[in-house]
Coordinates of C-alpha atoms and ligand atoms in Angstrom, one line a residue:
Chain A
X650 CA 109.8 41.9 85.9
X651 CA 109.5 43.7 89.3
X652 CA 107.9 43.8 92.5
X653 CA 105.7 46.2 94.2
X654 CA 106.4 45.8 97.8
X655 CA 103.4 49.0 98.8
X656 CA 100.4 48.9 97.2
X657 CA 97.1 49.4 98.0
X658 CA 95.0 46.8 95.6
X659 CA 91.8 47.0 97.4
X660 CA 91.5 50.8 96.7
X661 CA 92.2 50.0 92.7
X662 CA 90.2 48.5 90.1
X663 CA 91.0 44.6 88.5
X664 CA 91.9 46.1 85.4
X665 CA 95.3 47.5 87.3
X666 CA 96.3 43.8 88.3
X667 CA 96.0 43.6 84.5
X668 CA 98.2 46.8 83.5
X669 CA 100.8 46.0 86.6
X670 CA 100.9 42.6 85.6
X671 CA 101.3 43.6 81.5
X672 CA 104.2 45.8 82.8
X673 CA 106.0 43.3 84.4
X674 CA 104.7 42.3 88.3
X675 CA 105.1 39.2 89.7
X676 CA 104.5 39.9 93.2
X677 CA 103.4 42.9 95.6
X678 CA 102.7 43.2 99.5
X679 CA 100.0 45.4 100.4
X680 CA 100.0 47.0 103.6
X681 CA 97.0 47.9 106.2
X682 CA 96.5 51.6 106.1
X683 CA 93.6 54.3 106.5
X684 CA 90.5 53.4 104.4
X685 CA 90.0 57.4 104.0
X686 CA 87.6 57.5 106.7
X687 CA 88.0 56.5 110.7
X688 CA 86.1 52.8 111.0
X689 CA 84.1 52.7 113.9
X690 CA 84.8 49.3 115.4
X691 CA 87.3 46.5 115.5
X692 CA 84.9 44.4 113.8
X693 CA 85.6 46.7 110.8
X694 CA 89.3 46.3 110.7
X695 CA 88.1 42.4 111.3
X696 CA 86.5 42.2 108.2
X697 CA 89.8 44.7 106.4
X698 CA 91.9 41.9 107.5
X699 CA 90.2 38.7 105.5
X700 CA 89.7 41.1 102.2
X701 CA 93.7 41.3 102.7
X702 CA 94.5 38.0 103.4
X703 CA 91.5 36.1 101.5
X704 CA 90.0 38.3 98.5
X705 CA 92.9 40.1 97.4
X706 CA 95.2 37.2 97.0
X707 CA 92.5 35.7 94.8
X708 CA 92.0 38.8 92.6
X709 CA 95.7 38.8 92.0
X710 CA 96.3 35.0 90.6
X711 CA 94.0 35.5 88.0
X712 CA 96.7 38.1 86.6
X713 CA 99.3 35.6 87.3
X714 CA 99.9 38.0 90.5
X715 CA 101.6 36.6 94.1
X716 CA 99.7 38.8 97.1
X717 CA 101.0 39.4 100.5
X718 CA 100.2 41.2 103.3
X719 CA 100.8 43.2 106.0
X720 CA 98.5 43.8 108.9
X721 CA 97.8 46.4 112.1
X722 CA 95.9 49.5 113.0
X723 CA 97.2 52.5 111.2
X724 CA 98.6 55.7 112.8
X725 CA 96.1 58.4 111.5
X726 CA 93.6 55.8 113.8
X727 CA 95.9 55.2 116.4
X728 CA 94.5 58.9 118.7
X729 CA 91.8 56.7 119.9
X730 CA 94.0 54.0 122.3
X731 CA 91.1 51.6 123.2
X732 CA 90.0 51.0 119.5
X733 CA 93.9 50.4 118.5
X734 CA 93.9 48.5 121.6
X735 CA 91.3 46.2 120.6
X736 CA 92.1 46.0 116.8
X737 CA 96.3 45.0 117.6
X738 CA 94.9 41.8 120.0
X739 CA 92.4 40.5 116.5
X740 CA 96.1 40.4 114.4
X741 CA 97.9 37.4 116.4
X742 CA 94.9 35.6 114.8
X743 CA 95.5 36.4 111.1
X744 CA 99.6 35.8 111.1
X745 CA 100.3 32.3 110.6
X746 CA 98.2 32.7 107.5
X747 CA 100.3 31.8 104.8
X748 CA 100.6 35.3 102.9
X749 CA 101.2 37.5 105.8
X750 CA 104.8 38.8 105.8
X751 CA 104.9 41.1 109.4
X752 CA 103.4 43.7 111.3
X753 CA 102.7 47.3 109.3
X754 CA 102.2 49.8 107.8
X755 CA 103.2 50.9 111.4
X756 CA 104.4 54.2 112.2
X757 CA 103.8 58.2 113.2
X758 CA 101.2 60.5 110.7
X759 CA 101.2 63.5 113.2
X760 CA 103.9 62.7 115.5
X761 CA 101.5 62.8 118.8
X762 CA 101.9 60.9 122.0
X763 CA 99.4 58.0 121.6
X764 CA 100.8 57.5 118.1
X765 CA 104.2 57.0 119.0
X766 CA 102.9 54.8 122.1
X767 CA 101.0 52.6 119.6
X768 CA 103.8 52.3 117.2
X769 CA 106.1 51.4 120.4
X770 CA 102.7 49.0 121.4
X771 CA 103.1 47.7 117.6
X772 CA 107.0 46.8 117.9
X773 CA 106.3 44.9 120.9
X774 CA 103.7 42.4 119.3
X775 CA 105.7 42.0 116.3
X776 CA 108.4 40.8 118.7
X777 CA 106.6 38.3 120.8
X778 CA 105.7 37.0 117.6
X779 CA 108.8 37.5 115.7
X780 CA 107.3 39.7 112.8
X781 CA 108.9 41.5 109.9
X782 CA 108.1 45.1 110.2
X783 CA 107.0 48.1 107.8
X784 CA 107.1 51.8 108.3
X785 CA 105.2 54.3 107.4
X786 CA 106.7 57.6 107.9
X787 CA 104.8 60.6 108.1
X788 CA 103.8 63.3 104.9
X789 CA 105.8 66.2 104.1
X790 CA 106.4 68.7 106.8
X791 CA 106.5 66.4 109.8
X792 CA 108.6 63.6 107.8
X793 CA 111.9 64.5 109.3
X794 CA 110.9 64.8 112.4
X795 CA 108.6 61.4 112.6
X796 CA 111.3 59.8 111.1
X797 CA 113.7 60.7 113.8
X798 CA 111.3 59.6 116.2
X799 CA 110.7 56.2 114.7
X800 CA 114.4 55.4 114.4
X801 CA 115.0 56.4 117.9
X802 CA 111.8 54.1 119.1
X803 CA 113.3 51.4 116.7
X804 CA 116.5 51.8 118.3
X805 CA 115.1 51.2 122.2
X806 CA 112.9 48.4 121.2
X807 CA 116.1 46.6 120.0
X808 CA 114.4 45.6 117.2
X809 CA 117.3 43.6 114.2
X810 CA 117.4 46.1 111.8
X811 CA 118.3 44.4 108.7
X812 CA 114.3 42.6 109.1
X813 CA 112.8 46.5 109.4
X814 CA 111.7 48.3 106.1
X815 CA 111.7 52.4 106.9
X816 CA 109.2 53.5 103.8
X817 CA 108.5 56.8 102.2
X818 CA 111.8 58.1 102.6
X819 CA 113.1 61.3 100.8
X820 CA 116.4 63.1 100.6
X821 CA 115.8 64.5 103.5
X822 CA 115.6 61.1 105.3
X823 CA 116.8 58.3 103.0
X824 CA 120.8 58.7 105.3
X825 CA 119.0 58.4 108.6
X826 CA 117.9 55.3 107.9
X827 CA 120.5 53.6 106.1
X828 CA 123.3 54.7 108.2
X829 CA 121.3 53.4 111.1
X830 CA 121.4 49.4 109.2
X831 CA 117.6 49.9 108.5
X832 CA 116.2 49.1 104.8
X833 CA 114.7 52.1 103.1
X834 CA 111.8 52.2 100.5
X835 CA 111.3 54.8 97.9
X836 CA 107.3 55.8 97.3
X837 CA 107.1 57.3 93.5
X838 CA 103.8 59.5 94.4
X839 CA 102.7 62.6 91.7
X840 CA 102.5 65.3 94.0
X841 CA 103.4 64.7 97.8
X842 CA 106.5 62.1 97.6
X843 CA 109.2 61.2 95.1
X844 CA 109.3 61.5 91.1
X845 CA 110.7 58.5 88.8
X846 CA 113.5 60.9 88.3
X847 CA 114.5 62.2 92.1
X848 CA 114.2 58.5 93.1
X849 CA 116.6 57.8 90.5
X850 CA 119.0 60.1 91.4
X851 CA 118.3 59.3 95.2
X852 CA 120.0 56.0 94.0
X853 CA 122.9 57.6 91.9
X854 CA 123.5 59.5 95.4
X855 CA 122.7 57.4 97.8
X856 CA 123.9 53.6 96.2
X857 CA 121.2 50.8 95.7
X858 CA 121.8 48.9 99.1
X859 CA 119.1 47.9 101.4
X860 CA 117.2 50.1 98.8
X861 CA 113.8 49.9 97.4
X862 CA 110.9 51.5 95.2
X863 CA 107.6 51.4 95.4
X864 CA 104.4 52.7 94.4
X865 CA 101.9 52.8 97.3
X866 CA 99.2 53.2 94.5
X867 CA 96.0 53.9 96.9
X868 CA 92.7 55.9 96.7
X869 CA 94.5 59.4 96.2
X870 CA 96.4 60.2 93.4
X871 CA 98.8 57.7 93.1
X872 CA 100.2 55.5 90.2
X873 CA 100.0 52.0 90.2
X874 CA 102.8 51.5 87.0
X875 CA 105.3 53.9 89.1
X876 CA 107.8 51.2 89.1
X877 CA 107.8 50.2 86.2
X878 CA 108.0 54.2 85.3
X879 CA 111.0 54.3 87.3
X880 CA 112.6 51.2 85.6
X881 CA 112.1 53.2 82.3
X882 CA 114.1 56.1 83.9
X883 CA 117.2 54.9 85.1
X884 CA 117.0 52.7 81.4
X885 CA 117.4 56.0 79.9
X886 CA 119.8 57.7 82.2
X887 CA 121.7 54.7 80.9
X888 CA 121.7 52.3 84.2
X889 CA 122.6 48.7 83.7
X890 CA 120.3 46.1 83.6
X891 CA 121.6 44.4 86.7
X892 CA 121.2 47.8 88.4
X893 CA 117.6 48.2 87.4
X894 CA 116.8 45.0 88.3
X895 CA 119.0 45.0 91.8
X896 CA 116.7 47.8 93.1
X897 CA 113.2 46.4 91.4
X898 CA 113.2 42.8 92.1
X899 CA 116.2 41.8 93.7
X900 CA 116.4 44.0 97.2
X901 CA 112.5 43.1 97.7
X902 CA 112.9 39.6 97.1
X903 CA 115.9 39.8 99.4
X904 CA 114.1 41.6 102.3
X905 CA 111.2 40.3 102.3
X906 CA 112.0 36.5 101.9
X907 CA 113.2 36.8 105.6
X908 CA 109.8 36.5 106.4
X909 CA 109.9 32.7 104.8
X910 CA 106.6 33.7 103.1
X911 CA 107.3 35.4 100.4
X912 CA 106.6 34.1 96.4
X913 CA 107.0 35.1 93.2
X914 CA 105.0 33.7 90.4
X915 CA 108.3 33.5 88.6
X916 CA 110.1 31.6 90.8
Chain B
X148 CA 127.0 56.1 102.6
X149 CA 127.3 58.9 100.5
X150 CA 128.7 57.2 97.0
X151 CA 132.2 58.9 96.2
X152 CA 131.3 58.9 92.6
X153 CA 127.7 60.5 92.3
X154 CA 127.9 60.7 88.4
X155 CA 123.9 60.7 87.1
X156 CA 125.2 58.5 83.6
X157 CA 123.9 60.8 81.6
X158 CA 126.5 62.3 79.4
X159 CA 127.4 66.2 80.4
X160 CA 126.6 67.3 77.5
X161 CA 123.0 65.6 77.3
X162 CA 121.9 66.5 80.6
X163 CA 121.2 69.6 80.7
X164 CA 118.7 69.2 76.9
X165 CA 116.9 66.1 78.4
X166 CA 115.7 67.6 81.4
X167 CA 115.6 71.3 81.2
X168 CA 112.2 71.9 79.0
X169 CA 110.8 70.2 81.9
X170 CA 112.1 72.1 84.3
X171 CA 111.7 75.0 82.5
X172 CA 107.8 75.0 82.3
X173 CA 107.8 74.1 86.2
X174 CA 109.6 77.3 86.7
X175 CA 107.0 79.2 84.6
X176 CA 104.5 76.8 87.2
X177 CA 105.7 78.6 90.8
X178 CA 106.3 82.6 88.8
X179 CA 103.0 81.9 87.3
X180 CA 101.3 80.4 91.3
X181 CA 103.3 83.8 93.2
X182 CA 101.6 86.1 90.8
X183 CA 98.2 84.4 91.5
X184 CA 98.5 84.5 95.4
X185 CA 99.3 88.4 94.6
X186 CA 96.3 89.0 92.3
X187 CA 94.3 87.4 95.0
X188 CA 95.4 89.5 97.3
X189 CA 96.4 86.8 99.7
X190 CA 98.8 88.0 103.0
X191 CA 102.3 87.9 101.9
X192 CA 103.4 86.8 105.5
X193 CA 101.3 82.9 105.0
X194 CA 103.9 80.9 106.6
X195 CA 104.0 78.0 103.2
X196 CA 104.7 81.3 100.8
X197 CA 107.3 82.1 103.1
X198 CA 108.9 79.1 103.5
X199 CA 108.4 79.0 99.3
X200 CA 111.0 82.1 99.3
X201 CA 113.4 81.0 101.6
X202 CA 113.4 77.9 99.5
X203 CA 114.1 79.7 96.0
X204 CA 116.6 81.4 97.6
X205 CA 118.4 77.7 98.1
X206 CA 118.0 77.3 94.2
X207 CA 121.0 79.5 93.5
X208 CA 123.3 78.0 96.4
X209 CA 125.4 76.4 94.7
X210 CA 126.5 72.0 95.8
X211 CA 125.0 68.6 95.2
X212 CA 122.2 68.6 97.7
X213 CA 119.5 71.4 97.0
X214 CA 116.5 68.9 97.5
X215 CA 118.1 67.9 101.0
X216 CA 118.0 71.4 102.0
X217 CA 114.7 72.5 100.4
X218 CA 113.3 69.1 102.5
X219 CA 114.7 70.7 105.6
X220 CA 113.2 74.1 105.2
X221 CA 109.5 73.1 105.0
X222 CA 110.1 70.3 107.6
X223 CA 109.3 70.9 111.6
X224 CA 112.6 71.7 113.1
X225 CA 111.1 70.1 117.1
X226 CA 112.1 66.9 118.4
X227 CA 109.4 66.1 121.1
X228 CA 105.8 64.6 120.0
X229 CA 102.7 66.4 120.0
X230 CA 100.6 65.9 122.6
X231 CA 97.5 65.5 120.5
X232 CA 97.1 65.1 116.5
X233 CA 95.5 68.6 115.4
X234 CA 94.4 67.2 112.2
X235 CA 95.1 63.7 109.6
X236 CA 96.9 65.5 106.8
X237 CA 100.0 67.8 106.3
X238 CA 100.1 71.1 104.8
X239 CA 103.9 71.0 103.2
X240 CA 105.6 73.8 105.2
X241 CA 106.1 74.3 109.1
X242 CA 104.2 76.7 110.6
X243 CA 106.4 78.3 113.2
X244 CA 103.3 79.6 114.8
X245 CA 101.5 76.2 116.0
X246 CA 101.4 75.3 119.1
X247 CA 103.9 71.8 119.0
X248 CA 106.7 74.5 119.2
Ligands
LIG397 ZN1 100.9 52.6 102.4

């Protein structure tokens, strides 16, 4: 049994829901992200938020998977401040919906001033509406710098670290995030992030508190079954079932339950 | 935060055998990639290839933090936000000539 706390099902087929259910998935959370192209208007985001809050929960339910979401305008589309602010203005009307867990995935992409400004405005939005936060850290060479900028902005905003998950950590950023009291997510991506083996190494070195794994499955090279594959890697190394359950089920359950809206089909 | 007895539970006499062939193959992939780059006549001062060579040097340096050190070699070391995003994607290594330094 597992929870995949970061997966972009709008980009996946219904067959993937079935395969995930067969592998033991009982709940997922889907952050709002970049569609692979820039949307031309806030209306495009309005429709996307409806997909995330109306259509996807129904599609997931057919396979016994509880679907939840996080809303925002992602950092890749945050260079246009006008559009970003217009999109942020339509978010509050969705926040009361039963499957919306908070604001995400916000953060940085190329570590630009506008991205940082919109990130800070999202933090204010979350604060005003008492929302939890899911954060995207940049890719590859931009990750270390972006993680530092994000952590500084979070500290300045005075948010409760226990209600913030900083995602896509790797060997050079995991300790920065955990040491400051935030939750950390490891993304299991074939080429650009962690492999199941490296994620298992990170659990062994940095422990199993306030940390989880996700597939971040999307329209790019990615694997919606990455979480059970990492469970298998841990099992083959001789880790206890209790530990495997903690990082792939209990930890996400503990963090996400703070929203008051998270549920699994097993409970 | 680091676990004081950061051990992989795979027994010492098994851990090499279990993963060796997979990583031997990855090393040959890197070697063949560098051969390919040379045969194609790509300039050997490409910042990505230079970073890769610095990263490869770290493989021979003992300690249990090779992965972290290599991640840091590929990372942008600057601290200030850039004025505008130059593109959406990332290249995998920091270009020391890039405008944001
Ligand atoms: Zn994502």
